[in-house]
């Protein structure tokens, strides 16, 4: 099995790669994790077969407080330009959206926290990463911002009643998901302890030990194969989505 080299950017020490570490490496991927600002980020993606940008407590427009976010956006811009297999998670998806011309802002409904469901959109049924997912997928939410507008040309792949733009694809290989699939119960419990006011907006009991254990078991069943397919995409073991052709205007 070929070993795709994936650059992992972890913007926040409290938001680790979690379960995705095992899911990607068991499919043969080699992970190169960078934790800015302590670790330098490369200027481009030469030498890497894929890019993974994780979440964080900062916001997509928070460059003045976190100047290295502009370097993360530079890598995401390079990924879009080169159609490099990419997955942005939560903050990563929001950074990808604004980098490519979309818009992110505070969710007018307030924080979205706890176990949730998202559903596939039409384009997902023919997407190589999303097609094998069930119609409804278990995910974990822990966010205050939302993707208000997708970049031009983006394909919407998943939505929920709470937020329309839950997952999307740019070009053929660049993906963003506004929810979490990589968390563990322990990580979510730490988030809840660090942000009690935000955690209080979750459904009563949703962040208790047993519900968190159950939803993470359900997430693993659905999203572990998805992570395998992302590693396969980075290794060119599966084909990207077929490009859509349109007739020229008369």
PDB file of C-alpha atoms in Angstrom:
ATOM      1  CA  UNK A   1       0.000   0.000   0.000  1.00  0.00           C
ATOM      2  CA  UNK A   2       1.409   3.393  -0.971  1.00  0.00           C
ATOM      3  CA  UNK A   3       1.936   5.884   1.855  1.00  0.00           C
ATOM      4  CA  UNK A   4       0.531   9.341   1.118  1.00  0.00           C
ATOM      5  CA  UNK A   5       2.227  12.122   3.060  1.00  0.00           C
ATOM      6  CA  UNK A   6      -0.346  14.415   4.655  1.00  0.00           C
ATOM      7  CA  UNK A   7       0.474  17.787   6.195  1.00  0.00           C
ATOM      8  CA  UNK A   8      -1.611  18.283   9.344  1.00  0.00           C
ATOM      9  CA  UNK A   9      -2.056  21.833  10.661  1.00  0.00           C
ATOM     10  CA  UNK A  10      -3.259  22.030  14.280  1.00  0.00           C
ATOM     11  CA  UNK A  11      -4.086  25.682  14.989  1.00  0.00           C
ATOM     12  CA  UNK A  12      -5.016  25.143  18.638  1.00  0.00           C
ATOM     13  CA  UNK A  13      -3.370  22.872  21.251  1.00  0.00           C
ATOM     14  CA  UNK A  14      -6.798  22.079  22.701  1.00  0.00           C
ATOM     15  CA  UNK A  15      -8.129  20.741  19.372  1.00  0.00           C
ATOM     16  CA  UNK A  16      -5.976  17.705  18.505  1.00  0.00           C
ATOM     17  CA  UNK A  17      -6.238  15.336  15.588  1.00  0.00           C
ATOM     18  CA  UNK A  18      -7.846  12.741  17.850  1.00  0.00           C
ATOM     19  CA  UNK A  19      -9.257   9.650  16.169  1.00  0.00           C
ATOM     20  CA  UNK A  20      -8.184  10.773  12.705  1.00  0.00           C
ATOM     21  CA  UNK A  21      -4.583   9.938  13.603  1.00  0.00           C
ATOM     22  CA  UNK A  22      -5.332   6.224  13.818  1.00  0.00           C
ATOM     23  CA  UNK A  23      -7.901   6.225  11.006  1.00  0.00           C
ATOM     24  CA  UNK A  24      -5.504   7.810   8.505  1.00  0.00           C
ATOM     25  CA  UNK A  25      -2.365   5.948   9.507  1.00  0.00           C
ATOM     26  CA  UNK A  26      -4.088   2.558   9.465  1.00  0.00           C
ATOM     27  CA  UNK A  27      -4.842   3.293   5.806  1.00  0.00           C
ATOM     28  CA  UNK A  28      -1.151   3.880   5.140  1.00  0.00           C
ATOM     29  CA  UNK A  29      -0.905   7.659   5.484  1.00  0.00           C
ATOM     30  CA  UNK A  30       2.158   9.328   6.995  1.00  0.00           C
ATOM     31  CA  UNK A  31       1.248  12.436   8.997  1.00  0.00           C
ATOM     32  CA  UNK A  32       3.454  15.517   9.366  1.00  0.00           C
ATOM     33  CA  UNK A  33       1.817  17.567  12.133  1.00  0.00           C
ATOM     34  CA  UNK A  34       2.615  21.259  12.568  1.00  0.00           C
ATOM     35  CA  UNK A  35       1.373  23.273  15.545  1.00  0.00           C
ATOM     36  CA  UNK A  36       1.799  26.990  14.838  1.00  0.00           C
ATOM     37  CA  UNK A  37       3.135  29.287  16.096  1.00  0.00           C
ATOM     38  CA  UNK A  38       5.587  26.858  17.747  1.00  0.00           C
ATOM     39  CA  UNK A  39       6.152  24.994  14.475  1.00  0.00           C
ATOM     40  CA  UNK A  40       6.951  26.653  11.177  1.00  0.00           C
ATOM     41  CA  UNK A  41       4.550  26.161   8.299  1.00  0.00           C
ATOM     42  CA  UNK A  42       5.872  25.460   4.805  1.00  0.00           C
ATOM     43  CA  UNK A  43       5.428  28.051   2.093  1.00  0.00           C
ATOM     44  CA  UNK A  44       3.764  25.573  -0.243  1.00  0.00           C
ATOM     45  CA  UNK A  45       2.576  21.970  -0.436  1.00  0.00           C
ATOM     46  CA  UNK A  46       5.464  20.586  -2.476  1.00  0.00           C
ATOM     47  CA  UNK A  47       6.326  17.178  -1.060  1.00  0.00           C
ATOM     48  CA  UNK A  48       2.910  16.513   0.469  1.00  0.00           C
ATOM     49  CA  UNK A  49       0.062  14.519  -1.051  1.00  0.00           C
ATOM     50  CA  UNK A  50      -2.671  16.003   1.123  1.00  0.00           C
ATOM     51  CA  UNK A  51      -3.540  18.709   3.644  1.00  0.00           C
ATOM     52  CA  UNK A  52      -5.604  18.467   6.836  1.00  0.00           C
ATOM     53  CA  UNK A  53      -6.482  21.659   8.764  1.00  0.00           C
ATOM     54  CA  UNK A  54      -8.035  21.113  12.181  1.00  0.00           C
ATOM     55  CA  UNK A  55     -10.282  23.290  14.331  1.00  0.00           C
ATOM     56  CA  UNK A  56      -9.553  25.907  16.952  1.00  0.00           C
ATOM     57  CA  UNK A  57     -11.038  28.362  19.397  1.00  0.00           C
ATOM     58  CA  UNK A  58      -9.958  31.356  17.322  1.00  0.00           C
ATOM     59  CA  UNK A  59     -12.171  32.646  14.514  1.00  0.00           C
ATOM     60  CA  UNK A  60     -11.591  32.594  10.770  1.00  0.00           C
ATOM     61  CA  UNK A  61     -11.123  36.386  10.693  1.00  0.00           C
ATOM     62  CA  UNK A  62      -8.858  36.458  13.746  1.00  0.00           C
ATOM     63  CA  UNK A  63      -5.616  37.163  11.865  1.00  0.00           C
ATOM     64  CA  UNK A  64      -4.618  40.217  13.975  1.00  0.00           C
ATOM     65  CA  UNK A  65      -4.604  38.078  17.132  1.00  0.00           C
ATOM     66  CA  UNK A  66      -3.083  35.073  15.392  1.00  0.00           C
ATOM     67  CA  UNK A  67      -0.948  36.394  12.517  1.00  0.00           C
ATOM     68  CA  UNK A  68       0.180  32.910  11.473  1.00  0.00           C
ATOM     69  CA  UNK A  69      -3.387  32.193  10.336  1.00  0.00           C
ATOM     70  CA  UNK A  70      -2.461  34.031   7.134  1.00  0.00           C
ATOM     71  CA  UNK A  71       0.096  31.261   6.501  1.00  0.00           C
ATOM     72  CA  UNK A  72      -2.612  28.643   7.015  1.00  0.00           C
ATOM     73  CA  UNK A  73      -4.786  30.474   4.530  1.00  0.00           C
ATOM     74  CA  UNK A  74      -1.840  30.565   2.126  1.00  0.00           C
ATOM     75  CA  UNK A  75      -1.600  26.784   2.278  1.00  0.00           C
ATOM     76  CA  UNK A  76      -5.343  26.451   1.735  1.00  0.00           C
ATOM     77  CA  UNK A  77      -5.121  28.796  -1.248  1.00  0.00           C
ATOM     78  CA  UNK A  78      -2.329  26.655  -2.680  1.00  0.00           C
ATOM     79  CA  UNK A  79      -4.428  23.543  -2.105  1.00  0.00           C
ATOM     80  CA  UNK A  80      -7.355  25.011  -4.033  1.00  0.00           C
ATOM     81  CA  UNK A  81      -5.138  26.258  -6.851  1.00  0.00           C
ATOM     82  CA  UNK A  82      -3.417  22.895  -7.171  1.00  0.00           C
ATOM     83  CA  UNK A  83      -6.493  20.790  -6.392  1.00  0.00           C
ATOM     84  CA  UNK A  84      -4.524  19.022  -3.655  1.00  0.00           C
ATOM     85  CA  UNK A  85      -6.551  16.535  -1.549  1.00  0.00           C
ATOM     86  CA  UNK A  86      -7.577  18.651   1.438  1.00  0.00           C
ATOM     87  CA  UNK A  87      -9.881  18.363   4.428  1.00  0.00           C
ATOM     88  CA  UNK A  88     -10.708  21.368   6.615  1.00  0.00           C
ATOM     89  CA  UNK A  89     -12.527  20.622   9.879  1.00  0.00           C
ATOM     90  CA  UNK A  90     -14.635  23.249  11.710  1.00  0.00           C
ATOM     91  CA  UNK A  91     -12.267  26.261  11.820  1.00  0.00           C
ATOM     92  CA  UNK A  92     -10.355  24.623   8.965  1.00  0.00           C
ATOM     93  CA  UNK A  93     -13.523  24.539   6.857  1.00  0.00           C
ATOM     94  CA  UNK A  94     -14.285  28.162   7.722  1.00  0.00           C
ATOM     95  CA  UNK A  95     -10.744  29.280   6.847  1.00  0.00           C
ATOM     96  CA  UNK A  96     -11.042  27.418   3.556  1.00  0.00           C
ATOM     97  CA  UNK A  97     -14.356  29.112   2.820  1.00  0.00           C
ATOM     98  CA  UNK A  98     -13.108  32.669   3.406  1.00  0.00           C
ATOM     99  CA  UNK A  99      -9.837  31.942   1.590  1.00  0.00           C
ATOM    100  CA  UNK A 100     -11.767  30.897  -1.505  1.00  0.00           C
ATOM    101  CA  UNK A 101     -14.164  33.855  -1.427  1.00  0.00           C
ATOM    102  CA  UNK A 102     -16.944  32.674   0.875  1.00  0.00           C
ATOM    103  CA  UNK A 103     -18.217  34.370   4.015  1.00  0.00           C
ATOM    104  CA  UNK A 104     -18.128  33.320   7.685  1.00  0.00           C
ATOM    105  CA  UNK A 105     -19.804  35.085  10.589  1.00  0.00           C
ATOM    106  CA  UNK A 106     -21.266  34.581  14.037  1.00  0.00           C
ATOM    107  CA  UNK A 107     -24.157  32.126  13.997  1.00  0.00           C
ATOM    108  CA  UNK A 108     -27.261  34.248  14.670  1.00  0.00           C
ATOM    109  CA  UNK A 109     -28.792  31.290  16.513  1.00  0.00           C
ATOM    110  CA  UNK A 110     -25.952  31.230  19.014  1.00  0.00           C
ATOM    111  CA  UNK A 111     -23.517  28.398  19.801  1.00  0.00           C
ATOM    112  CA  UNK A 112     -24.131  24.997  18.258  1.00  0.00           C
ATOM    113  CA  UNK A 113     -22.860  22.427  20.764  1.00  0.00           C
ATOM    114  CA  UNK A 114     -23.199  18.680  21.205  1.00  0.00           C
ATOM    115  CA  UNK A 115     -24.111  15.572  19.198  1.00  0.00           C
ATOM    116  CA  UNK A 116     -26.021  16.335  16.012  1.00  0.00           C
ATOM    117  CA  UNK A 117     -27.077  14.955  12.654  1.00  0.00           C
ATOM    118  CA  UNK A 118     -26.304  16.261   9.191  1.00  0.00           C
ATOM    119  CA  UNK A 119     -27.814  15.003   5.944  1.00  0.00           C
ATOM    120  CA  UNK A 120     -26.391  14.416   2.486  1.00  0.00           C
ATOM    121  CA  UNK A 121     -27.261  16.719  -0.381  1.00  0.00           C
ATOM    122  CA  UNK A 122     -27.689  15.633  -3.997  1.00  0.00           C
ATOM    123  CA  UNK A 123     -24.047  16.193  -4.970  1.00  0.00           C
ATOM    124  CA  UNK A 124     -22.875  13.912  -2.159  1.00  0.00           C
ATOM    125  CA  UNK A 125     -24.342  10.801  -3.772  1.00  0.00           C
ATOM    126  CA  UNK A 126     -21.758  10.913  -6.572  1.00  0.00           C
ATOM    127  CA  UNK A 127     -18.846  12.192  -4.498  1.00  0.00           C
ATOM    128  CA  UNK A 128     -16.036   9.657  -3.875  1.00  0.00           C
ATOM    129  CA  UNK A 129     -15.719  10.549  -0.175  1.00  0.00           C
ATOM    130  CA  UNK A 130     -19.394  11.137   0.673  1.00  0.00           C
ATOM    131  CA  UNK A 131     -21.272   8.704  -1.576  1.00  0.00           C
ATOM    132  CA  UNK A 132     -20.965   5.740   0.807  1.00  0.00           C
ATOM    133  CA  UNK A 133     -22.071   7.706   3.870  1.00  0.00           C
ATOM    134  CA  UNK A 134     -25.613   7.114   5.141  1.00  0.00           C
ATOM    135  CA  UNK A 135     -28.252   9.730   4.400  1.00  0.00           C
ATOM    136  CA  UNK A 136     -27.998  11.042   7.979  1.00  0.00           C
ATOM    137  CA  UNK A 137     -24.628  11.170   9.719  1.00  0.00           C
ATOM    138  CA  UNK A 138     -23.768  11.535  13.402  1.00  0.00           C
ATOM    139  CA  UNK A 139     -21.364  14.406  14.083  1.00  0.00           C
ATOM    140  CA  UNK A 140     -20.192  16.542  16.999  1.00  0.00           C
ATOM    141  CA  UNK A 141     -20.749  20.303  17.003  1.00  0.00           C
ATOM    142  CA  UNK A 142     -18.867  22.836  19.133  1.00  0.00           C
ATOM    143  CA  UNK A 143     -18.913  26.156  17.317  1.00  0.00           C
ATOM    144  CA  UNK A 144     -20.117  29.750  17.463  1.00  0.00           C
ATOM    145  CA  UNK A 145     -19.523  30.815  13.851  1.00  0.00           C
ATOM    146  CA  UNK A 146     -21.127  29.546  10.686  1.00  0.00           C
ATOM    147  CA  UNK A 147     -20.336  29.535   6.975  1.00  0.00           C
ATOM    148  CA  UNK A 148     -22.821  32.112   5.757  1.00  0.00           C
ATOM    149  CA  UNK A 149     -21.951  31.795   2.071  1.00  0.00           C
ATOM    150  CA  UNK A 150     -19.958  29.173   0.214  1.00  0.00           C
ATOM    151  CA  UNK A 151     -17.285  30.206  -2.279  1.00  0.00           C
ATOM    152  CA  UNK A 152     -18.320  30.467  -5.898  1.00  0.00           C
ATOM    153  CA  UNK A 153     -18.331  27.059  -7.556  1.00  0.00           C
ATOM    154  CA  UNK A 154     -18.446  25.077  -4.301  1.00  0.00           C
ATOM    155  CA  UNK A 155     -20.619  21.955  -4.218  1.00  0.00           C
ATOM    156  CA  UNK A 156     -22.788  21.624  -1.121  1.00  0.00           C
ATOM    157  CA  UNK A 157     -22.489  18.083   0.278  1.00  0.00           C
ATOM    158  CA  UNK A 158     -24.266  18.159   3.658  1.00  0.00           C
ATOM    159  CA  UNK A 159     -26.705  20.371   5.547  1.00  0.00           C
ATOM    160  CA  UNK A 160     -28.735  20.445   8.734  1.00  0.00           C
ATOM    161  CA  UNK A 161     -31.824  22.370   9.845  1.00  0.00           C
ATOM    162  CA  UNK A 162     -29.525  24.438  12.040  1.00  0.00           C
ATOM    163  CA  UNK A 163     -26.957  25.384   9.363  1.00  0.00           C
ATOM    164  CA  UNK A 164     -27.154  24.987   5.611  1.00  0.00           C
ATOM    165  CA  UNK A 165     -23.452  24.845   4.747  1.00  0.00           C
ATOM    166  CA  UNK A 166     -22.254  21.881   6.795  1.00  0.00           C
ATOM    167  CA  UNK A 167     -19.979  20.238   4.218  1.00  0.00           C
ATOM    168  CA  UNK A 168     -18.765  21.225   0.775  1.00  0.00           C
ATOM    169  CA  UNK A 169     -16.215  20.506  -1.935  1.00  0.00           C
ATOM    170  CA  UNK A 170     -14.122  22.903  -4.006  1.00  0.00           C
ATOM    171  CA  UNK A 171     -12.834  21.718  -7.376  1.00  0.00           C
ATOM    172  CA  UNK A 172     -12.381  17.915  -7.313  1.00  0.00           C
ATOM    173  CA  UNK A 173     -10.364  17.173  -4.173  1.00  0.00           C
ATOM    174  CA  UNK A 174     -10.738  20.013  -1.632  1.00  0.00           C
ATOM    175  CA  UNK A 175     -13.269  19.488   1.189  1.00  0.00           C
ATOM    176  CA  UNK A 176     -14.548  21.386   4.198  1.00  0.00           C
ATOM    177  CA  UNK A 177     -16.748  20.062   7.016  1.00  0.00           C
ATOM    178  CA  UNK A 178     -18.050  22.526   9.608  1.00  0.00           C
ATOM    179  CA  UNK A 179     -18.559  19.818  12.245  1.00  0.00           C
ATOM    180  CA  UNK A 180     -16.188  17.537  14.159  1.00  0.00           C
ATOM    181  CA  UNK A 181     -15.542  13.867  13.369  1.00  0.00           C
ATOM    182  CA  UNK A 182     -12.122  13.579  15.019  1.00  0.00           C
ATOM    183  CA  UNK A 183     -12.995  14.230  18.657  1.00  0.00           C
ATOM    184  CA  UNK A 184     -12.922  11.815  21.574  1.00  0.00           C
ATOM    185  CA  UNK A 185     -15.231  11.942  24.613  1.00  0.00           C
ATOM    186  CA  UNK A 186     -12.314  13.128  26.724  1.00  0.00           C
ATOM    187  CA  UNK A 187     -11.551  16.040  24.393  1.00  0.00           C
ATOM    188  CA  UNK A 188     -15.184  17.175  24.309  1.00  0.00           C
ATOM    189  CA  UNK A 189     -15.413  16.960  28.085  1.00  0.00           C
ATOM    190  CA  UNK A 190     -12.355  19.207  28.364  1.00  0.00           C
ATOM    191  CA  UNK A 191     -13.927  21.700  25.967  1.00  0.00           C
ATOM    192  CA  UNK A 192     -17.082  21.732  28.064  1.00  0.00           C
ATOM    193  CA  UNK A 193     -15.045  22.372  31.200  1.00  0.00           C
ATOM    194  CA  UNK A 194     -13.086  25.162  29.535  1.00  0.00           C
ATOM    195  CA  UNK A 195     -16.213  26.846  28.090  1.00  0.00           C
ATOM    196  CA  UNK A 196     -19.069  26.174  30.532  1.00  0.00           C
ATOM    197  CA  UNK A 197     -21.326  28.911  29.150  1.00  0.00           C
ATOM    198  CA  UNK A 198     -21.054  27.498  25.654  1.00  0.00           C
ATOM    199  CA  UNK A 199     -21.506  23.943  26.924  1.00  0.00           C
ATOM    200  CA  UNK A 200     -24.673  25.018  28.739  1.00  0.00           C
ATOM    201  CA  UNK A 201     -26.338  25.629  25.358  1.00  0.00           C
ATOM    202  CA  UNK A 202     -26.225  21.890  24.537  1.00  0.00           C
ATOM    203  CA  UNK A 203     -29.257  19.708  25.127  1.00  0.00           C
ATOM    204  CA  UNK A 204     -29.509  18.679  28.787  1.00  0.00           C
ATOM    205  CA  UNK A 205     -27.354  15.629  29.383  1.00  0.00           C
ATOM    206  CA  UNK A 206     -25.903  15.592  25.865  1.00  0.00           C
ATOM    207  CA  UNK A 207     -22.357  16.104  27.123  1.00  0.00           C
ATOM    208  CA  UNK A 208     -22.588  13.503  29.887  1.00  0.00           C
ATOM    209  CA  UNK A 209     -20.248  10.517  29.803  1.00  0.00           C
ATOM    210  CA  UNK A 210     -22.618   7.892  28.372  1.00  0.00           C
ATOM    211  CA  UNK A 211     -24.141  10.028  25.573  1.00  0.00           C
ATOM    212  CA  UNK A 212     -20.665  11.175  24.513  1.00  0.00           C
ATOM    213  CA  UNK A 213     -19.406   7.594  24.434  1.00  0.00           C
ATOM    214  CA  UNK A 214     -22.383   6.503  22.313  1.00  0.00           C
ATOM    215  CA  UNK A 215     -22.165   9.320  19.779  1.00  0.00           C
ATOM    216  CA  UNK A 216     -18.424   8.772  19.338  1.00  0.00           C
ATOM    217  CA  UNK A 217     -19.041   5.087  18.683  1.00  0.00           C
ATOM    218  CA  UNK A 218     -21.593   6.100  16.039  1.00  0.00           C
ATOM    219  CA  UNK A 219     -19.199   8.686  14.576  1.00  0.00           C
ATOM    220  CA  UNK A 220     -16.437   6.102  14.305  1.00  0.00           C
ATOM    221  CA  UNK A 221     -18.712   3.663  12.470  1.00  0.00           C
ATOM    222  CA  UNK A 222     -19.555   6.305   9.855  1.00  0.00           C
ATOM    223  CA  UNK A 223     -16.449   8.451   9.580  1.00  0.00           C
ATOM    224  CA  UNK A 224     -13.598   5.973   9.953  1.00  0.00           C
ATOM    225  CA  UNK A 225     -14.290   4.635   6.410  1.00  0.00           C
ATOM    226  CA  UNK A 226     -14.558   8.253   5.240  1.00  0.00           C
ATOM    227  CA  UNK A 227     -11.053   8.936   6.625  1.00  0.00           C
ATOM    228  CA  UNK A 228      -9.808   5.828   4.828  1.00  0.00           C
ATOM    229  CA  UNK A 229     -11.221   7.168   1.581  1.00  0.00           C
ATOM    230  CA  UNK A 230      -9.529  10.520   2.150  1.00  0.00           C
ATOM    231  CA  UNK A 231      -6.186   8.718   2.581  1.00  0.00           C
ATOM    232  CA  UNK A 232      -6.944   6.768  -0.603  1.00  0.00           C
ATOM    233  CA  UNK A 233      -7.704  10.013  -2.445  1.00  0.00           C
ATOM    234  CA  UNK A 234      -4.366  11.480  -1.307  1.00  0.00           C
ATOM    235  CA  UNK A 235      -2.629   8.303  -2.488  1.00  0.00           C
ATOM    236  CA  UNK A 236      -4.457   8.369  -5.852  1.00  0.00           C
ATOM    237  CA  UNK A 237      -5.960   4.978  -5.044  1.00  0.00           C
ATOM    238  CA  UNK A 238      -9.448   6.306  -5.791  1.00  0.00           C
ATOM    239  CA  UNK A 239     -10.488   8.773  -8.448  1.00  0.00           C
ATOM    240  CA  UNK A 240     -11.781  12.239  -7.591  1.00  0.00           C
ATOM    241  CA  UNK A 241     -15.240  13.355  -8.573  1.00  0.00           C
ATOM    242  CA  UNK A 242     -15.856  13.569 -12.293  1.00  0.00           C
ATOM    243  CA  UNK A 243     -15.743  17.174 -13.516  1.00  0.00           C
ATOM    244  CA  UNK A 244     -19.015  18.702 -14.589  1.00  0.00           C
ATOM    245  CA  UNK A 245     -19.174  20.041 -18.120  1.00  0.00           C
ATOM    246  CA  UNK A 246     -21.602  22.732 -19.192  1.00  0.00           C
ATOM    247  CA  UNK A 247     -22.588  23.816 -22.663  1.00  0.00           C
ATOM    248  CA  UNK A 248     -21.261  27.188 -23.803  1.00  0.00           C
ATOM    249  CA  UNK A 249     -23.661  30.094 -23.745  1.00  0.00           C
ATOM    250  CA  UNK A 250     -25.207  30.851 -27.142  1.00  0.00           C
TER     251      UNK A 250
END
